[in-house]
Amino acid sequence: MLHLALPIIGGMMSQNLLNLADAWMVGELGEVALAATGISNFLNFMAVAAITGLSPAVQAIAARRVGQGDAAAAVAPLNGGLMLSVMIGLPLTVILILAAPWMLALLNPDPAVVSEGTPYLQWRLVAVVAVGMNFAFRGYWSAIHQAKYYMLTLVFMHVLNVIFSYSLIHGLFGLPRMGTAGAGLGTTLAIFVGTATYFWISLTHQRIEGFLERRPTPEQFQSLVKLGLPSSIQQLLFSGGFVALFWIVGQIGTAELAVANVLVTITLVAVLPAIGFGIAATTLVSQALGRRDADDAHRWAWDVFRVSLWVFVPLGLGMILFADFDLRLFLREDHLVAIGLLPLQLIGVIIVLDGLGLILMHALLGAGASGLVMKVAVGLQWGVFLPIAYLLGPVLGYGLLIIWIALGVSRALQTAIFAAAWQKRDWVHIKV
């Protein structure tokens, strides 16, 4: 389990550093820039969600083939995932780049936020296809126990992102001073370099197994779509839920919106290791089911969670005890820190429970239960949390803290439902 999880977690930790570095770099430009990039990041998240949902599908199918003893067939879902990334991503990119100013204006009434966010978002959207391909590679390498390639490439990509973005934001080395637009362009350039690296590694190590040559059969392509579509819809609506959350918080004030951007960024720092452990659980569960060992598959989810406690307990304590220090890394004004202090400590309180929920979610995806995962996650977010957040925040005027309390309750409820579903074991009968 650690052989699978640690490289993924290493890559995820580099993602954490990327998110923090982006927030730190843009934070120097002021609260308007921070609010603008926060909204833009989740609009971009929505754009790529339509294809990043292919990653767990590629991983589940490839890992199931490995578990069945047919490792050579595992490359076919990767090739299919790359094809779907291009087919879906190219038209999506063109449409959303043109619609970017309208989308930002719809979500926030502040013209300054729209002006700062539009070029940043448009540059980020250029990389939609590349991001989809990167996630397909991640699913494949996780399935065949070669997650080290993902980790090393991701770390390299994030180092380049900091160099590119900081240089373009501030106009270093003779480059134009682009502000928030430079942050978007720098990230996109780094993503393309990462995608080129993924292709080079695969051509070096997987060409003999049919990389870019072995087409998925119609049945395999159908399985990719069957498993990937619910996951993509879930990711799309999940990211859309955060966009809606930013819109709700924006009705309270720009200061609250800037703080919410930082809180969400720090939250992703805390949960990305859970996604790393969860990806390991996806592979282990799917391979066990490929061997027709349902008891082994069931045990893996709980074993992964027990090991993850060594990560989540220190993270939670760090957010509870050092919330003021954490916030001041990104927020330069005392009144902004005061707004975010209690919500951040609340995140620290619930992070262990939320980590369990994410691990169980990925274990269910490894078993092929993407439909169940989508219904639970989307239903709780859009049917419970967001209406309550709107009522408590803009309507009743309770502010940011009560919204984060509602978020914590909804995440705890999601964990409870996933735990009940895992224990029920209906996922044993799903064919992949």
Coordinates of C-alpha atoms in Angstrom, one line a residue:
M1 CA 0.0 0.0 0.0
L2 CA 2.8 2.4 0.9
H3 CA 4.6 1.5 -2.4
L4 CA 1.6 2.8 -4.2
A5 CA 0.6 5.6 -1.9
L6 CA 3.8 7.4 -1.1
P7 CA 4.8 8.4 -4.7
I8 CA 1.2 9.7 -5.2
I9 CA 1.3 11.5 -1.9
G10 CA 4.6 13.0 -2.9
G11 CA 3.1 14.3 -6.1
M12 CA 0.1 15.6 -4.2
M13 CA 2.3 17.4 -1.7
S14 CA 4.0 19.1 -4.6
Q15 CA 0.4 20.1 -5.7
N16 CA -0.1 21.5 -2.3
L17 CA 3.0 23.6 -2.6
L18 CA 1.8 24.8 -6.0
N19 CA -1.5 25.9 -4.7
L20 CA 0.1 27.7 -1.8
A21 CA 2.8 29.3 -4.0
D22 CA 0.1 30.5 -6.4
A23 CA -1.9 32.0 -3.5
W24 CA 1.3 33.6 -2.1
M25 CA 2.3 35.1 -5.5
V26 CA -1.1 36.5 -6.3
G27 CA -1.6 37.6 -2.7
E28 CA 1.1 40.2 -3.3
L29 CA -1.2 41.9 -5.8
G30 CA -4.0 42.5 -3.3
E31 CA -7.4 41.2 -2.3
V32 CA -9.0 41.9 -5.7
A33 CA -6.5 39.8 -7.5
L34 CA -6.8 37.0 -4.9
A35 CA -10.6 37.0 -5.2
A36 CA -10.4 37.1 -9.0
T37 CA -8.0 34.2 -9.3
G38 CA -10.0 32.2 -6.7
I39 CA -13.2 32.4 -8.8
S40 CA -11.2 31.7 -12.0
N41 CA -9.5 28.7 -10.6
F42 CA -12.8 27.0 -9.9
L43 CA -14.2 27.9 -13.3
N44 CA -11.1 26.3 -14.7
F45 CA -11.7 23.3 -12.4
M46 CA -15.2 23.0 -13.9
A47 CA -13.8 23.1 -17.4
V48 CA -11.3 20.3 -16.8
A49 CA -13.7 18.2 -14.7
A50 CA -15.4 17.1 -17.9
I51 CA -12.3 15.0 -18.8
T52 CA -10.4 14.6 -15.5
G53 CA -13.2 12.2 -14.5
L54 CA -11.6 9.8 -17.0
S55 CA -8.7 9.2 -14.6
P56 CA -10.4 6.9 -12.1
A57 CA -12.0 5.1 -15.1
V58 CA -8.6 4.5 -16.7
Q59 CA -7.2 3.4 -13.4
A60 CA -10.1 1.0 -12.4
I61 CA -10.1 -0.7 -15.8
A62 CA -6.3 -1.0 -16.1
A63 CA -5.9 -2.2 -12.5
R64 CA -8.7 -4.8 -13.0
R65 CA -6.8 -6.2 -16.1
V66 CA -3.6 -6.3 -14.0
G67 CA -5.4 -8.2 -11.3
Q68 CA -6.7 -10.7 -13.9
G69 CA -3.1 -11.3 -15.0
D70 CA -3.4 -9.5 -18.3
A71 CA -1.0 -6.6 -17.8
A72 CA -0.5 -6.0 -21.6
A73 CA -4.2 -5.0 -21.9
A74 CA -3.8 -2.3 -19.3
V75 CA -2.4 0.3 -21.8
A76 CA -5.6 0.2 -23.9
P77 CA -7.7 2.3 -21.5
L78 CA -4.8 4.9 -21.3
N79 CA -4.9 5.3 -25.1
G80 CA -8.7 5.6 -24.9
G81 CA -8.4 8.2 -22.2
L82 CA -6.0 10.3 -24.3
M83 CA -8.3 10.1 -27.3
L84 CA -11.3 11.2 -25.2
S85 CA -9.3 14.1 -23.7
V86 CA -8.8 15.5 -27.2
M87 CA -12.3 14.8 -28.5
I88 CA -13.9 16.5 -25.5
G89 CA -11.3 19.1 -24.5
L90 CA -10.7 20.9 -27.8
P91 CA -14.3 22.2 -28.4
L92 CA -14.7 22.9 -24.7
T93 CA -11.6 25.0 -24.7
V94 CA -12.7 27.2 -27.6
I95 CA -16.2 27.7 -26.2
L96 CA -15.1 28.6 -22.6
I97 CA -12.3 31.0 -23.7
L98 CA -14.9 33.0 -25.6
A99 CA -17.3 32.8 -22.6
A100 CA -14.8 33.7 -19.9
P101 CA -15.7 37.4 -19.4
W102 CA -19.4 36.6 -19.3
M103 CA -19.0 33.8 -16.8
L104 CA -16.9 35.9 -14.4
A105 CA -19.4 38.8 -14.7
L106 CA -22.2 36.4 -13.9
L107 CA -20.5 35.2 -10.8
N108 CA -19.2 38.5 -9.3
P109 CA -20.6 42.0 -9.8
D110 CA -17.2 43.7 -9.0
P111 CA -15.8 45.0 -12.4
A112 CA -12.3 45.0 -10.9
V113 CA -12.6 41.3 -10.1
V114 CA -13.8 40.5 -13.7
S115 CA -11.0 42.6 -15.2
E116 CA -8.3 40.8 -13.2
G117 CA -9.8 37.4 -13.6
T118 CA -10.6 37.2 -17.3
P119 CA -7.1 37.0 -18.8
Y120 CA -6.0 34.7 -16.0
L121 CA -8.9 32.3 -16.7
Q122 CA -8.4 32.4 -20.5
W123 CA -4.7 31.4 -20.2
R124 CA -5.6 28.6 -17.8
L125 CA -8.3 27.3 -20.2
V126 CA -5.7 26.9 -23.0
A127 CA -4.4 23.8 -21.1
V128 CA -7.7 21.9 -20.7
V129 CA -6.7 19.1 -23.1
A130 CA -3.3 18.8 -21.6
V131 CA -4.7 18.5 -18.1
G132 CA -7.1 15.7 -19.2
M133 CA -4.2 13.8 -20.7
N134 CA -2.1 14.2 -17.5
F135 CA -4.9 12.7 -15.4
A136 CA -5.2 9.8 -17.8
F137 CA -1.5 9.1 -17.4
R138 CA -1.9 9.3 -13.6
G139 CA -4.7 6.7 -13.6
Y140 CA -2.6 4.3 -15.7
W141 CA 0.6 4.6 -13.8
S142 CA -1.2 4.2 -10.5
A143 CA -2.9 1.1 -11.9
I144 CA 0.4 -0.6 -12.9
H145 CA 2.3 0.4 -9.7
Q146 CA 4.5 3.0 -11.4
A147 CA 3.2 6.1 -9.7
K148 CA 6.8 7.3 -9.3
Y149 CA 6.7 8.6 -12.9
Y150 CA 3.6 10.7 -12.0
M151 CA 5.3 12.1 -8.8
L152 CA 8.6 13.0 -10.5
T153 CA 7.0 14.7 -13.4
L154 CA 4.5 16.6 -11.3
V155 CA 7.2 17.9 -9.0
F156 CA 9.2 19.1 -12.1
M157 CA 6.1 20.7 -13.5
H158 CA 5.3 22.6 -10.3
V159 CA 8.9 23.9 -9.9
L160 CA 8.6 25.3 -13.5
N161 CA 5.2 26.8 -12.6
V162 CA 6.6 28.8 -9.8
I163 CA 9.5 30.0 -12.0
F164 CA 7.3 30.8 -15.0
S165 CA 4.5 32.4 -13.1
Y166 CA 6.5 34.6 -10.7
S167 CA 8.7 35.8 -13.6
L168 CA 5.6 36.7 -15.7
I169 CA 3.7 38.3 -12.8
H170 CA 6.5 40.7 -12.0
G171 CA 8.2 41.0 -15.4
L172 CA 11.6 39.4 -14.5
F173 CA 14.3 38.6 -17.0
G174 CA 13.1 41.0 -19.5
L175 CA 9.6 39.5 -19.7
P176 CA 6.5 41.7 -19.7
R177 CA 4.9 42.5 -16.4
M178 CA 1.5 40.7 -16.7
G179 CA 0.1 40.5 -13.2
T180 CA -2.6 37.9 -12.7
A181 CA -2.5 37.1 -16.5
G182 CA 1.1 36.1 -16.0
A183 CA 0.1 33.7 -13.3
G184 CA -2.3 32.0 -15.7
L185 CA 0.2 31.8 -18.6
G186 CA 3.0 30.5 -16.4
T187 CA 0.8 27.7 -15.1
T188 CA -0.3 26.7 -18.6
L189 CA 3.3 26.6 -19.9
A190 CA 4.3 24.4 -17.0
I191 CA 1.4 22.0 -17.7
F192 CA 2.3 21.7 -21.4
V193 CA 5.9 20.8 -20.4
G194 CA 4.6 18.2 -18.0
T195 CA 2.4 16.7 -20.7
A196 CA 5.3 16.4 -23.0
T197 CA 7.3 14.7 -20.3
Y198 CA 4.5 12.2 -19.7
F199 CA 4.5 11.3 -23.4
W200 CA 8.3 10.9 -23.5
I201 CA 8.3 8.6 -20.5
S202 CA 5.5 6.5 -21.9
L203 CA 7.1 6.2 -25.3
T204 CA 10.3 5.1 -23.6
H205 CA 8.7 2.5 -21.2
Q206 CA 5.3 1.6 -22.6
R207 CA 5.7 1.6 -26.4
I208 CA 6.4 -2.1 -26.4
E209 CA 3.0 -2.7 -24.7
G210 CA 1.1 -0.7 -27.4
F211 CA 1.2 2.9 -26.1
L212 CA -0.4 5.1 -28.8
E213 CA -0.9 1.9 -31.0
R214 CA -3.2 -0.4 -29.1
R215 CA -6.7 1.0 -29.5
P216 CA -9.4 0.1 -26.9
T217 CA -12.0 -2.3 -28.2
P218 CA -15.6 -1.0 -28.4
E219 CA -16.4 -2.8 -25.2
Q220 CA -13.4 -1.1 -23.4
F221 CA -14.3 2.3 -24.8
Q222 CA -17.9 1.7 -23.6
S223 CA -16.5 0.9 -20.1
L224 CA -14.4 4.0 -20.1
V225 CA -17.4 6.1 -20.8
K226 CA -19.7 4.2 -18.4
L227 CA -17.3 4.6 -15.5
G228 CA -15.8 8.0 -16.5
L229 CA -19.1 9.8 -17.3
P230 CA -20.5 9.7 -13.7
S231 CA -17.1 10.6 -12.3
S232 CA -16.8 13.5 -14.7
I233 CA -20.3 14.7 -13.9
Q234 CA -19.5 14.5 -10.2
Q235 CA -16.2 16.5 -10.7
L236 CA -18.0 19.0 -12.8
L237 CA -20.8 19.6 -10.3
F238 CA -18.3 19.4 -7.4
S239 CA -16.2 22.2 -8.9
G240 CA -19.4 24.0 -9.9
G241 CA -20.5 23.8 -6.3
F242 CA -17.4 25.7 -5.3
V243 CA -18.0 28.3 -8.0
A244 CA -21.5 28.6 -6.5
L245 CA -20.0 28.9 -3.0
F246 CA -17.7 31.7 -4.2
W247 CA -20.8 33.4 -5.7
I248 CA -22.6 33.1 -2.4
V249 CA -19.6 34.4 -0.4
G250 CA -19.2 37.2 -2.9
Q251 CA -22.7 38.4 -2.0
I252 CA -21.4 39.0 1.5
G253 CA -18.3 41.0 0.5
T254 CA -15.0 41.0 -1.5
A255 CA -13.0 40.6 1.7
E256 CA -14.9 37.4 2.6
L257 CA -14.4 36.2 -0.9
A258 CA -10.6 36.7 -0.7
V259 CA -10.6 34.8 2.7
A260 CA -12.7 32.0 1.2
N261 CA -10.2 31.6 -1.6
V262 CA -7.4 31.1 1.0
L263 CA -9.5 28.8 3.1
V264 CA -10.3 26.6 0.1
T265 CA -6.7 26.5 -0.9
I266 CA -5.6 25.5 2.6
T267 CA -8.3 22.9 2.6
L268 CA -7.0 21.4 -0.6
V269 CA -3.6 21.2 1.1
A270 CA -5.1 19.1 3.7
V271 CA -7.3 16.8 1.5
L272 CA -4.9 16.1 -1.4
P273 CA -3.0 13.5 0.7
A274 CA -6.3 11.8 1.2
I275 CA -6.8 11.7 -2.6
G276 CA -3.3 10.2 -2.8
F277 CA -4.2 7.5 -0.3
G278 CA -7.5 7.1 -2.1
I279 CA -5.9 6.6 -5.5
A280 CA -3.8 3.8 -3.9
A281 CA -7.0 2.3 -2.5
T282 CA -8.6 2.4 -6.0
T283 CA -5.8 0.3 -7.4
L284 CA -5.7 -2.1 -4.5
V285 CA -9.4 -2.6 -4.4
S286 CA -9.7 -3.1 -8.2
Q287 CA -6.8 -5.5 -8.4
A288 CA -8.3 -7.6 -5.5
L289 CA -11.6 -7.7 -7.3
G290 CA -9.8 -8.8 -10.5
R291 CA -8.4 -11.7 -8.4
R292 CA -12.0 -12.3 -7.2
D293 CA -11.0 -11.7 -3.6
A294 CA -13.8 -9.5 -2.3
D295 CA -12.7 -9.8 1.4
D296 CA -9.2 -8.5 0.5
A297 CA -10.8 -5.6 -1.4
H298 CA -13.0 -4.7 1.6
R299 CA -10.0 -4.7 4.0
W300 CA -7.9 -2.4 1.8
A301 CA -10.1 0.7 2.3
W302 CA -9.8 0.5 6.1
D303 CA -6.1 -0.4 6.1
V304 CA -5.4 2.6 3.9
F305 CA -7.3 4.9 6.3
R306 CA -5.5 3.6 9.3
V307 CA -2.1 4.5 7.7
S308 CA -3.4 7.9 6.6
L309 CA -4.0 8.9 10.2
W310 CA -0.3 9.6 10.5
V311 CA -0.8 12.4 8.0
F312 CA -4.2 13.8 8.9
V313 CA -3.8 14.1 12.7
P314 CA -0.7 16.4 12.4
L315 CA -2.4 18.4 9.6
G316 CA -5.5 18.9 11.7
L317 CA -3.6 19.9 14.8
G318 CA -1.5 22.3 12.7
M319 CA -4.6 24.1 11.5
I320 CA -6.1 24.3 14.9
L321 CA -3.0 25.5 16.8
F322 CA -1.4 27.6 14.2
A323 CA -4.4 29.1 12.3
D324 CA -3.3 32.7 12.7
F325 CA 0.2 31.9 11.4
D326 CA -1.2 29.9 8.5
L327 CA -3.5 32.7 7.4
R328 CA -0.9 35.4 7.6
L329 CA 1.1 33.6 5.0
F330 CA -1.5 34.7 2.5
L331 CA -3.5 37.5 4.1
R332 CA -1.6 40.8 4.9
E333 CA -4.4 42.6 6.7
D334 CA -5.6 41.9 10.2
H335 CA -9.3 42.1 9.5
L336 CA -9.0 39.4 6.8
V337 CA -7.2 37.1 9.2
A338 CA -9.9 37.6 11.8
I339 CA -12.6 36.6 9.3
G340 CA -10.8 33.3 8.5
L341 CA -9.5 32.2 11.9
L342 CA -12.4 30.2 13.3
P343 CA -13.3 28.6 9.9
L344 CA -9.8 27.4 9.4
Q345 CA -9.7 25.9 12.9
L346 CA -13.0 24.1 12.1
I347 CA -11.4 22.6 9.0
G348 CA -8.7 21.2 11.3
V349 CA -11.3 19.6 13.5
I350 CA -13.1 17.7 10.7
I351 CA -10.1 16.8 8.5
V352 CA -9.7 13.2 9.7
L353 CA -13.4 12.4 9.1
D354 CA -13.2 14.1 5.6
G355 CA -10.1 12.1 4.8
L356 CA -11.9 8.8 5.6
G357 CA -14.7 9.9 3.3
L358 CA -12.4 10.6 0.4
I359 CA -10.6 7.3 0.8
L360 CA -13.9 5.4 0.8
M361 CA -15.0 7.4 -2.2
H362 CA -12.0 6.3 -4.2
A363 CA -12.3 2.7 -3.0
L364 CA -15.9 2.7 -4.3
L365 CA -14.6 4.1 -7.6
G366 CA -12.1 1.3 -7.8
A367 CA -15.0 -1.2 -7.4
G368 CA -16.8 0.5 -10.2
A369 CA -19.5 2.3 -8.1
S370 CA -19.0 5.6 -9.8
G371 CA -22.8 6.1 -10.1
L372 CA -23.4 5.8 -6.4
V373 CA -20.5 8.2 -5.7
M374 CA -21.9 10.8 -8.0
K375 CA -25.4 10.6 -6.6
V376 CA -24.2 11.0 -3.0
A377 CA -21.6 13.7 -3.5
V378 CA -23.7 15.8 -5.9
G379 CA -26.9 15.3 -3.9
L380 CA -25.3 16.5 -0.6
Q381 CA -23.5 19.4 -2.2
W382 CA -26.3 20.8 -4.3
G383 CA -29.3 19.5 -2.5
V384 CA -28.2 20.2 1.1
F385 CA -25.1 22.4 1.6
L386 CA -25.4 25.1 -1.1
P387 CA -29.1 26.0 -0.3
I388 CA -28.3 26.1 3.4
A389 CA -25.2 28.2 2.8
Y390 CA -27.2 30.7 0.7
L391 CA -29.9 30.9 3.4
L392 CA -27.4 31.3 6.3
G393 CA -25.1 33.7 4.5
P394 CA -26.6 36.3 2.1
V395 CA -30.2 35.9 3.3
L396 CA -29.9 35.8 7.1
G397 CA -26.5 37.5 7.2
Y398 CA -24.6 35.1 9.5
G399 CA -21.3 35.4 7.7
L400 CA -18.5 33.1 6.7
L401 CA -18.1 31.0 9.8
I402 CA -21.7 29.6 9.7
I403 CA -21.2 28.7 6.1
W404 CA -18.1 26.7 6.9
I405 CA -19.9 25.0 9.8
A406 CA -22.6 23.9 7.3
L407 CA -19.8 22.6 5.0
G408 CA -18.3 20.6 7.8
V409 CA -21.6 18.9 8.6
S410 CA -22.3 18.0 5.0
R411 CA -18.8 16.5 4.6
A412 CA -19.3 14.4 7.7
L413 CA -22.7 13.2 6.4
Q414 CA -21.0 12.2 3.1
T415 CA -18.4 10.1 5.0
A416 CA -21.1 8.3 6.9
I417 CA -23.0 7.4 3.7
F418 CA -19.9 6.1 2.0
A419 CA -19.0 4.1 5.0
A420 CA -22.4 2.5 5.1
A421 CA -22.2 1.7 1.4
W422 CA -18.8 0.2 1.7
Q423 CA -19.8 -2.1 4.6
K424 CA -22.9 -3.2 2.7
R425 CA -20.7 -4.6 -0.1
D426 CA -23.1 -4.3 -3.0
W427 CA -20.1 -3.1 -5.1
V428 CA -18.8 -6.7 -5.2
H429 CA -21.1 -7.5 -8.0
I430 CA -20.2 -4.6 -10.3
K431 CA -18.5 -5.7 -13.6
V432 CA -15.7 -3.6 -15.0

